[in-house]
Coordinates of C-alpha atoms in Angstrom, one line a residue:
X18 CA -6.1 -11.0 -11.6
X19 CA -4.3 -11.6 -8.2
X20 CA -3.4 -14.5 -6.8
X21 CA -5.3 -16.5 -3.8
X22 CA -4.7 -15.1 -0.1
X23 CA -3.2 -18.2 0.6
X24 CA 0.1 -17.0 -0.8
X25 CA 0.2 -15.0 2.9
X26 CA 0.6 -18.1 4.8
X27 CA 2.4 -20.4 2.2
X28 CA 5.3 -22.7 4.1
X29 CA 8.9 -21.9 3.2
X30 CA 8.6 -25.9 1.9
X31 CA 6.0 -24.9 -0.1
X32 CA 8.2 -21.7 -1.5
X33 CA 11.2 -24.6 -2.4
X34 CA 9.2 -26.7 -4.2
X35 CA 7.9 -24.0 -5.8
X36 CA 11.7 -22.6 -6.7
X37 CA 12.3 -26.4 -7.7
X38 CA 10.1 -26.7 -10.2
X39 CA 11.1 -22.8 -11.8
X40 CA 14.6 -23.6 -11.8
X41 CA 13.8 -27.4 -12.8
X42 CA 10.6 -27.1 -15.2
X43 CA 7.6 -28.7 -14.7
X44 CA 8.0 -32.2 -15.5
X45 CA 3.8 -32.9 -16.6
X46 CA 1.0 -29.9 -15.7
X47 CA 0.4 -31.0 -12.3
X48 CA 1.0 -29.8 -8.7
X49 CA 1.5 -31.6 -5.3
X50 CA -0.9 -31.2 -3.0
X51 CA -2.3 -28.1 -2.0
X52 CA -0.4 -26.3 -4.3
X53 CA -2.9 -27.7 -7.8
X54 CA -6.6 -26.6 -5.8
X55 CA -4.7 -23.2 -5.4
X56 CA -3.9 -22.9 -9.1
X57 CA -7.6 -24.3 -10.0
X58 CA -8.8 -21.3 -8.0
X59 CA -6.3 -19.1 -9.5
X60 CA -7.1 -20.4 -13.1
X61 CA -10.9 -20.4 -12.9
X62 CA -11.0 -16.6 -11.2
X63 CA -8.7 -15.2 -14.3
X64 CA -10.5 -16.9 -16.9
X65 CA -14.0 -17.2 -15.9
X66 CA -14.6 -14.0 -17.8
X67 CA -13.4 -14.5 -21.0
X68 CA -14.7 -18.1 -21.0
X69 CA -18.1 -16.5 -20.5
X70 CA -17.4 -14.3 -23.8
X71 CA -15.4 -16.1 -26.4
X72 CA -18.4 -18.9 -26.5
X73 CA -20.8 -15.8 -27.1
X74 CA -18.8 -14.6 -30.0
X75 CA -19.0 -18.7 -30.8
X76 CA -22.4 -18.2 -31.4
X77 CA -22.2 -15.2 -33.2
X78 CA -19.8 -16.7 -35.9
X79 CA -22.2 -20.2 -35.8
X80 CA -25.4 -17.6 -37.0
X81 CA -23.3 -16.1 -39.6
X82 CA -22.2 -19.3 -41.1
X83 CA -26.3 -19.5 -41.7
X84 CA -25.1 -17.2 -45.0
X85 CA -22.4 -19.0 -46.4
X86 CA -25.0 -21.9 -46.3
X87 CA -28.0 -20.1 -48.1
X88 CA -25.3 -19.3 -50.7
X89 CA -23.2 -22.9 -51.0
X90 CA -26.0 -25.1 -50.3
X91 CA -29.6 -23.4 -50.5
X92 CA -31.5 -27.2 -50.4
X93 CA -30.2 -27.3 -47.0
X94 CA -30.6 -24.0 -45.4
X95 CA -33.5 -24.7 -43.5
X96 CA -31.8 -28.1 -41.9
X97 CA -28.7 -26.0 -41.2
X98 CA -30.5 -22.7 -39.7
X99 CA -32.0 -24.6 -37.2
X100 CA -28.9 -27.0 -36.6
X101 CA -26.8 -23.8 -36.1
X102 CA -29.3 -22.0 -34.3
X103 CA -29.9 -24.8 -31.6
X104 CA -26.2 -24.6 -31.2
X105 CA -26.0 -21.0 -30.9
X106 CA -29.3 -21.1 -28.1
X107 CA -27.0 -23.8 -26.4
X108 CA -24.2 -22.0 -26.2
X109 CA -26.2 -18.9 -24.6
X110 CA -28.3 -21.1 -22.1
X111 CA -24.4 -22.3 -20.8
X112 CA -22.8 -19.0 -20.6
X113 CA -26.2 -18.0 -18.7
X114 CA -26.2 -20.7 -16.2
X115 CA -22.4 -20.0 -15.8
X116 CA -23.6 -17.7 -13.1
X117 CA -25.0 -20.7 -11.1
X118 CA -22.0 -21.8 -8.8
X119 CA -22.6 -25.3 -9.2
X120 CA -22.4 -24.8 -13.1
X121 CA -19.6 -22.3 -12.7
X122 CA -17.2 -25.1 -10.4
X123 CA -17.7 -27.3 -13.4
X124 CA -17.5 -25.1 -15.9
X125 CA -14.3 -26.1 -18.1
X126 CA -15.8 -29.8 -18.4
X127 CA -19.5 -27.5 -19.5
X128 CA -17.7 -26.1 -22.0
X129 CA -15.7 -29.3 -23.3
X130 CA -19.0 -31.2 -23.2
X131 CA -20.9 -28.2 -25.5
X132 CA -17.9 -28.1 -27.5
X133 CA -18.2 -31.5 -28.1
X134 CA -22.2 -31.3 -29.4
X135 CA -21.3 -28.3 -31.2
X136 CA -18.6 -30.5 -33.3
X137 CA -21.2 -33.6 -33.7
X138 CA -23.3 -30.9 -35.2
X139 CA -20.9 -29.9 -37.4
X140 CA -20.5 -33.3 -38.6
X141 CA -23.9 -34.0 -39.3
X142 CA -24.3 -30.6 -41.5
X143 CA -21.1 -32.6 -43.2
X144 CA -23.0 -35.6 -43.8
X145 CA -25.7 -33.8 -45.3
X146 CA -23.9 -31.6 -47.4
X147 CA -21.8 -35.1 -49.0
X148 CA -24.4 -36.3 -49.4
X149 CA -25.1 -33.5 -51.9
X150 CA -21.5 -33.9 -53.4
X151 CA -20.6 -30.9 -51.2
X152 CA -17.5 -32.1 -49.4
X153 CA -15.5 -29.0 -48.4
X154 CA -17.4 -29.0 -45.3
X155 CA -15.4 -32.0 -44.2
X156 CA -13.3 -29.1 -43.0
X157 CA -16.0 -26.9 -41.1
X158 CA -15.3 -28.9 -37.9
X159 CA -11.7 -27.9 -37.9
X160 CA -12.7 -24.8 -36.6
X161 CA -14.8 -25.9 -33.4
X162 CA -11.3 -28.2 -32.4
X163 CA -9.2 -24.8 -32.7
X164 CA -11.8 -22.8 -31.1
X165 CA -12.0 -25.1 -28.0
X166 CA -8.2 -26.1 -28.0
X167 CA -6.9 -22.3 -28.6
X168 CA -9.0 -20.0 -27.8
X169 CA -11.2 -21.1 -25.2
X170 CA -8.7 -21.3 -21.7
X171 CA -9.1 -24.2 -20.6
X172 CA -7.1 -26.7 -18.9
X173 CA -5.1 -29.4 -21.1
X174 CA -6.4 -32.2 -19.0
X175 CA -9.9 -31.5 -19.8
X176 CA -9.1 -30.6 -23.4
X177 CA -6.7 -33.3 -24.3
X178 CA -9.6 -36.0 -23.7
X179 CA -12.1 -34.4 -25.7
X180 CA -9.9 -33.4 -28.7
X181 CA -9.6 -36.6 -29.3
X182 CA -12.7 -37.9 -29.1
X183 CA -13.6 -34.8 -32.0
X184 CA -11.0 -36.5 -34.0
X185 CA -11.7 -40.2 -33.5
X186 CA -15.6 -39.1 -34.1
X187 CA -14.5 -36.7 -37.3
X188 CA -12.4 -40.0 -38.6
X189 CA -15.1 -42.4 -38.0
X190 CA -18.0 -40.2 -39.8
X191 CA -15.7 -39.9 -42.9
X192 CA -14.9 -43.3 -42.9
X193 CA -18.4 -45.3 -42.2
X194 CA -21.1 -42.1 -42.8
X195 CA -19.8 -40.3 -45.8
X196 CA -19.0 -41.4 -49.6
X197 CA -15.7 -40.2 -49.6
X198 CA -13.2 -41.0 -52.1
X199 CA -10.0 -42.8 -50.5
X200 CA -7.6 -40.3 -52.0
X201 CA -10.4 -37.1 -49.7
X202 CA -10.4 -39.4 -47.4
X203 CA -6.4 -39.6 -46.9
X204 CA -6.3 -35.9 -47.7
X205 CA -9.1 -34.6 -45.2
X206 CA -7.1 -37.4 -42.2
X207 CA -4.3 -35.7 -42.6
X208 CA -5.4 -32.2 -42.2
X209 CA -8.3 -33.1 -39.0
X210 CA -5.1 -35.3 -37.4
X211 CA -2.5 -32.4 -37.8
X212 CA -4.7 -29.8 -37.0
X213 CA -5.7 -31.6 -33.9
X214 CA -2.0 -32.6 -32.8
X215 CA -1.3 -28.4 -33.4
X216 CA -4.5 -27.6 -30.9
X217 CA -3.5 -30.2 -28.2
X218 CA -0.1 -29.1 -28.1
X219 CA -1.2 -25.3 -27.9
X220 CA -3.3 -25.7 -25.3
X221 CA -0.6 -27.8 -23.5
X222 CA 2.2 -25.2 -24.2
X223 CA -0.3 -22.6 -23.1
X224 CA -1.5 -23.7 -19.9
X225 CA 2.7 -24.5 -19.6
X226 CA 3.4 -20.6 -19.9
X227 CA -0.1 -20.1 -17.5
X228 CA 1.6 -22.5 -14.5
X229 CA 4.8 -21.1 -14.8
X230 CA 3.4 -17.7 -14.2
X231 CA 1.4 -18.9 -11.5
X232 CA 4.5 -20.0 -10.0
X233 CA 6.1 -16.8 -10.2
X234 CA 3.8 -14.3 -9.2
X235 CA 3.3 -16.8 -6.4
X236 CA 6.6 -16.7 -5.4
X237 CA 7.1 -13.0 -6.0
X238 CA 4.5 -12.4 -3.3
X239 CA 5.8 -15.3 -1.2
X240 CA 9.6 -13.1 -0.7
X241 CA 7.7 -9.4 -0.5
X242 CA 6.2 -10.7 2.0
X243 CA 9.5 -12.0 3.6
X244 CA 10.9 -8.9 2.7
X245 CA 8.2 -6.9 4.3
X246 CA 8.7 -9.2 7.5
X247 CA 12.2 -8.5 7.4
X248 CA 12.2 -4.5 7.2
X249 CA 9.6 -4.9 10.1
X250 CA 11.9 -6.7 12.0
X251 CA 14.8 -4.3 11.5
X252 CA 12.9 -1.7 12.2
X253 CA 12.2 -3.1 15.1
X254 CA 16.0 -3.8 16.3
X255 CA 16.9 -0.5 14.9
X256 CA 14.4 0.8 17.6
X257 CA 15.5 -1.3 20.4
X258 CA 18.4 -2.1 22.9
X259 CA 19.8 -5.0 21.7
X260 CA 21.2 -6.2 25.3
X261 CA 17.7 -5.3 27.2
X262 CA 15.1 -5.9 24.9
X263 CA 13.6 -2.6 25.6
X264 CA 13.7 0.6 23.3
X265 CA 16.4 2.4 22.4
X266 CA 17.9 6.3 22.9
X267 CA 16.7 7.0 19.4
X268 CA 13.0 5.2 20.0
X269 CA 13.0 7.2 23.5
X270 CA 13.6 10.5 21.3
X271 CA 10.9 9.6 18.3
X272 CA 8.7 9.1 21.3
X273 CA 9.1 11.8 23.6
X274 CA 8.6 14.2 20.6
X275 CA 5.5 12.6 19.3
X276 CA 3.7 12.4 22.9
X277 CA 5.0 15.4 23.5
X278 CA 3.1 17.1 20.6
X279 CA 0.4 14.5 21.4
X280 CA -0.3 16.0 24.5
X281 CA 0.3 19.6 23.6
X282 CA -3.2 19.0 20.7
X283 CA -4.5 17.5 23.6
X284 CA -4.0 20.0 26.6
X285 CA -2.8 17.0 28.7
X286 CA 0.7 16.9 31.0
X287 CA 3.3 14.6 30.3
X288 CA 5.6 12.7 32.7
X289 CA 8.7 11.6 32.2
X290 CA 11.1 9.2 34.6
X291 CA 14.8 9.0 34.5
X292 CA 15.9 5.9 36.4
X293 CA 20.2 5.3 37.3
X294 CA 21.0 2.5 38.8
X295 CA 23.5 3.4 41.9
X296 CA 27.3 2.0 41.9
X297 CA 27.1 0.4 38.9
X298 CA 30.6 1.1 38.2
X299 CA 31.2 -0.7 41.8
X300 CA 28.7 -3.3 40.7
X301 CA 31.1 -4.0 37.3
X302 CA 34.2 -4.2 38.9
X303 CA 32.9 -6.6 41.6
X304 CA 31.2 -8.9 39.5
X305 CA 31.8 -8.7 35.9
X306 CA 30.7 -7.6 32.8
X307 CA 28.5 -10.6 31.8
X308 CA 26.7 -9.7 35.8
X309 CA 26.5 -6.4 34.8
X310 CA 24.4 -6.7 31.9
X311 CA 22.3 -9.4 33.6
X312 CA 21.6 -6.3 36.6
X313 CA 20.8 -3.9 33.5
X314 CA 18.2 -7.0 32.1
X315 CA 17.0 -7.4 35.3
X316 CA 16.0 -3.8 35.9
X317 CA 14.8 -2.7 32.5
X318 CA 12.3 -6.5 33.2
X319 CA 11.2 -4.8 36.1
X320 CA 10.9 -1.2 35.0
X321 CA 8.8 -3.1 32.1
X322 CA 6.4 -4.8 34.4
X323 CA 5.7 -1.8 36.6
X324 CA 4.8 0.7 33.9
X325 CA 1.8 -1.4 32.7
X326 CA 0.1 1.2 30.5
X327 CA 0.1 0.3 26.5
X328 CA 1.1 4.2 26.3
X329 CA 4.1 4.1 28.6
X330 CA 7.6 3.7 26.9
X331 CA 10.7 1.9 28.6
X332 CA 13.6 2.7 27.5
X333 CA 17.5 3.0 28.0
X334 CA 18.7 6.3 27.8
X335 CA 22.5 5.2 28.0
X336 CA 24.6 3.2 29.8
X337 CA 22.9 2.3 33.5
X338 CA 21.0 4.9 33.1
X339 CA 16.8 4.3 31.7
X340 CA 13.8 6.7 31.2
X341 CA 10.4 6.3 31.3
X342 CA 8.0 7.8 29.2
X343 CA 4.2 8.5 30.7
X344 CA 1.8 10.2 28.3
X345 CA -1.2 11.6 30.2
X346 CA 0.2 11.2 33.5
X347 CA 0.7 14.3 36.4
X348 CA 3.7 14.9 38.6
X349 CA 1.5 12.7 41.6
X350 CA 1.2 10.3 39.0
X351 CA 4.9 10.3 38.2
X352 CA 5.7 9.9 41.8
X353 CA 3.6 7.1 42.5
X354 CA 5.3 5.1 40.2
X355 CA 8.6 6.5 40.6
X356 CA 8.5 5.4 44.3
X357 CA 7.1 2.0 43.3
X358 CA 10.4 1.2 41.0
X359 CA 12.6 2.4 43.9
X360 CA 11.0 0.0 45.9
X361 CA 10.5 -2.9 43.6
X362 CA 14.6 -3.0 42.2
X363 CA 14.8 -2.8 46.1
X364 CA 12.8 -6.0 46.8
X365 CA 14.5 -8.1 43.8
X366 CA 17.3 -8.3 46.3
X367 CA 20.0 -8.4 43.9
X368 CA 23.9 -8.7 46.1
X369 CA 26.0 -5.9 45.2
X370 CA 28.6 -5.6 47.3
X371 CA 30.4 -2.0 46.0
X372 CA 27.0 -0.1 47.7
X373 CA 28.9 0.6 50.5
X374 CA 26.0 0.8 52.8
X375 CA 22.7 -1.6 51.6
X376 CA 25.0 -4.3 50.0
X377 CA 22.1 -4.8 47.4
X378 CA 21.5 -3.1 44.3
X379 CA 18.7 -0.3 44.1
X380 CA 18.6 3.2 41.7
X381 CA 17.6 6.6 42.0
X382 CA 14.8 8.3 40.1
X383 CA 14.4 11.7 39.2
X384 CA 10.7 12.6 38.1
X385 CA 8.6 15.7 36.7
X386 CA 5.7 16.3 34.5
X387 CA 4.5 19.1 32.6
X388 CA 1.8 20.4 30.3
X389 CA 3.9 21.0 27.1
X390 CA 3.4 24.8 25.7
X391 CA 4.2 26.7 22.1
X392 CA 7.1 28.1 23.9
X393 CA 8.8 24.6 25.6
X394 CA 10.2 21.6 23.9
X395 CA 10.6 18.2 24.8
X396 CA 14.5 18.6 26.1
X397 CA 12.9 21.0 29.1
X398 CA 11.2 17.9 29.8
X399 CA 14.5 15.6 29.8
X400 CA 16.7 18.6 31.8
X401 CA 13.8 18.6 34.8
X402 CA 13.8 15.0 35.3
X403 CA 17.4 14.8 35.0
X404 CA 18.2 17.7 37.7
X405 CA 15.1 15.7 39.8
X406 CA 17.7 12.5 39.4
X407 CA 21.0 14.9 40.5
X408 CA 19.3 15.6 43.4
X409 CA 18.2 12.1 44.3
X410 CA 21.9 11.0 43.8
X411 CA 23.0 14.0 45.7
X412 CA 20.5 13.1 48.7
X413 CA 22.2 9.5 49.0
X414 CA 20.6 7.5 46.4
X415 CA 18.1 4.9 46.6
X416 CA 15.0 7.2 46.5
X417 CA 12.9 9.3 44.3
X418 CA 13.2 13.0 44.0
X419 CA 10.8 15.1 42.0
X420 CA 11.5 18.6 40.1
X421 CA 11.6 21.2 41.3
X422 CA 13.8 20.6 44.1
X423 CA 10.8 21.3 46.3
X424 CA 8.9 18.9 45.2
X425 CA 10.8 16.0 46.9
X426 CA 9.7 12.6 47.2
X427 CA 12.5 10.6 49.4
X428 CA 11.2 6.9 49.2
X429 CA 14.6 5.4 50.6
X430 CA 17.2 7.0 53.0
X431 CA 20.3 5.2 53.1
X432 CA 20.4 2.7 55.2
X433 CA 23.6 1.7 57.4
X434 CA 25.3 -1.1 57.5
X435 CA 23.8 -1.8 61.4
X436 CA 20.1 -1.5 60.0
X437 CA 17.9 -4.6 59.0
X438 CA 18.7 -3.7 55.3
X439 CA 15.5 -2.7 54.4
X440 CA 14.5 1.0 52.7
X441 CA 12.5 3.2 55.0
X442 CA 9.8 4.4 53.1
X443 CA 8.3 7.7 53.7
X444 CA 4.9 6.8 52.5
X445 CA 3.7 3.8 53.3
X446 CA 0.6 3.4 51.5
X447 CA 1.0 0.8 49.1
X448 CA 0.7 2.4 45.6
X449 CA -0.4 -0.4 42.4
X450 CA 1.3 1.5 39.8
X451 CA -1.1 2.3 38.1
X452 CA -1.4 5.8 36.1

């Protein structure tokens, strides 16, 4: 039987106290808190079903009992037929109404409270058998207090009350009710108190065992779930840059090979970016290291926010150098947003004094989509954007350049350092950047 769902969201307090109390024992059979309705739940669900059949087979033995009496004591058949058969119709109607939920969340203290009748039955067949100088069935009740305390699961707390009250009502009905001589009276005290004291602690030591296990399949759970968490999360660092938060050169290659046969089942083109980021040796040696990887953060932010698509990967290829993946998109498409990242690293207005001419960081972007064949792979892909990118550099940087080399898209010329600073753009629609 499994556990609750609540294991899922159990607290990492919740997991110590619970590794307390393994490594500790449990001091009593009770929980803290939340912790004790859980295990209700948990005991209830994995012993509803046998607590539903055991008090059938109950029955079953009470009915055959009906023979022993016909043979022992035939004066009292009758009287005990229908004793025995009223308790075996009880037992039935409980088990029946067992599939009521307001019997069913009150079920142990159902059963306790029939087991209980079942046993003043008992000792009334007793009585009426001593009263016949028939005394061994002194000893017939015995087997309702092991039944209930043994067989039956239920909780000690409900059992422990009630076995006494068999006892104190078995010792009382000797005593006052039945002609017993002191020496069977001694005797049969004896054998009801020990046998009780055996049942109690049974049922004690067995719902013991029943917690503990609780505890540990709980906790079990409680780290595979951590350890599930934890695999997640280093398969997610294994796929990304650590410094820039975005993927990785072995995410971009998983990637480009599964959109690439993505779009290849699909008949649909495939677009691929490859973004440098111009005199960023310069930009090192003039600031620093520590500036230098807050430039690379800063652009791979930016390249983030402007390829908005779910489907659109971001991620650094190597060094200052990123790509962007775009599933479903055409070489117009490409451009578009190729010209919108020139532009937008352009506007962040970021000083870098080793661009001999702007003064402010920017990159070059070299672009190309295609509709992936039998005959290509994904690497024709990478070699056309990165010959697109050559040629940007080539042309002066700052700008967008699309493959093949006809196919040009300068968003930037170089601007000297006489000029207002900013990039003349060759189209001047405003594009969205969206594919």
């Amino acid at each position: 039987m499994s556990l609750p769902n609540s294991h899922q969201d159990m607290s990492a307090d919740t997991a110590t106290y619970v590794r307390r109390l393994l490594d500790n024992g449990m001091h009593g059979l009770q929980f803290e808190g939340e912790l004790e309705s859980e295990f209700e739940r948990y005991h209830l669900n994995r012993y509803l079903h046998l607590n539903r059949v055991y008090p059938l087979l109950g029955a079953l033995v009470l009915v055959f009992f009906t023979f022993a009496d016909h043979l022992v004591i035939p004066a009292l058949f009758e009287q005990t037929l229908q004793i025995r058969v009223a308790d075996a119709l009880g037992i039935i109607l409980v088990t029946l109404a067992s599939r009521l939920a307001w019997v069913r969340n009150r079920y142990q203290m159902t059963l306790c409270l029939g087991a209980l009748c079942i046993h003043l039955s008992l000792i009334a067949i007793a009585m009426k058998a001593a009263a016949i100088d028939q005394f061994h069935y002194q000893t017939g009740s015995i087997i309702s207090v092991i039944f209930v305390c043994t067989v039956l699961r239920l909780q000690f707390h409900y059992i422990f009350p009630f076995a006494l009250l068999m006892w104190l009502s078995q010792v009382l009905a000797m005593h006052f009710l039945m002609h017993l001589h002191a020496s069977q009276f001694t005797e049969l005290l004896f054998l009801h108190t020990f046998v009780t004291l055996i049942s109690v602690l049974v049922c004690y030591r067995v719902e013991y065992e029943t917690r503990k296990n609780f505890l540990q399949q709980l906790l079990l759970l409680y780290e595979q779930e951590e350890l599930r968490a934890a695999h997640a999360e280093l398969e997610r660092l294994s796929l990304m840059d650590s410094l820039t938060q975005v993927a990785n050169r072995r995410h971009f290659n998983k990637s480009l090979e599964t959109e690439w046969n993505r779009c290849l089942r699909d008949d649909k083109p495939l677009a691929l970016l490859m973004v440098d980021v111009d005199f960023f040796k310069a930009y090192n040696d003039a600031y620093g290291h520590q500036r230098g990887d807050d430039c690379l953060i800063n652009v791979a932010d930016c390249l983030t926010q402007t390829s908005r698509r779910a489907a659109d990967l971001v991620a650094r290829y190597g060094g200052e150098e990123f790509a962007v993946i775009l599933p479903h998109a055409d070489q117009a498409s490409a451009q578009r947003l190729a010209e919108q990242i020139v532009r937008q690293i352009y506007e962040l207005n970021i000083e870098n004094e080793g661009s001999p001419e702007l003064k402010r960081l920017t990159v070059s972007v070299g672009f190309s989509a295609l509709a992936p064949s039998q005959g290509d792979a994904p690497n024709t892909l990478i070699s056309q954007a990165d010959s697109a990118l050559y040629m940007a550099k080539r042309k002066g940087k700052n700008r967008a350049h699309g493959f093949p080399a006809n196919e040009t898209s300068e968003t930037a010329e170089p601007v000297s350092s006489e000029d207002e600073g900013e990039p003349n753009i060759h189209d001047e629609s405003e594009s969205n950047g969206e594919i």
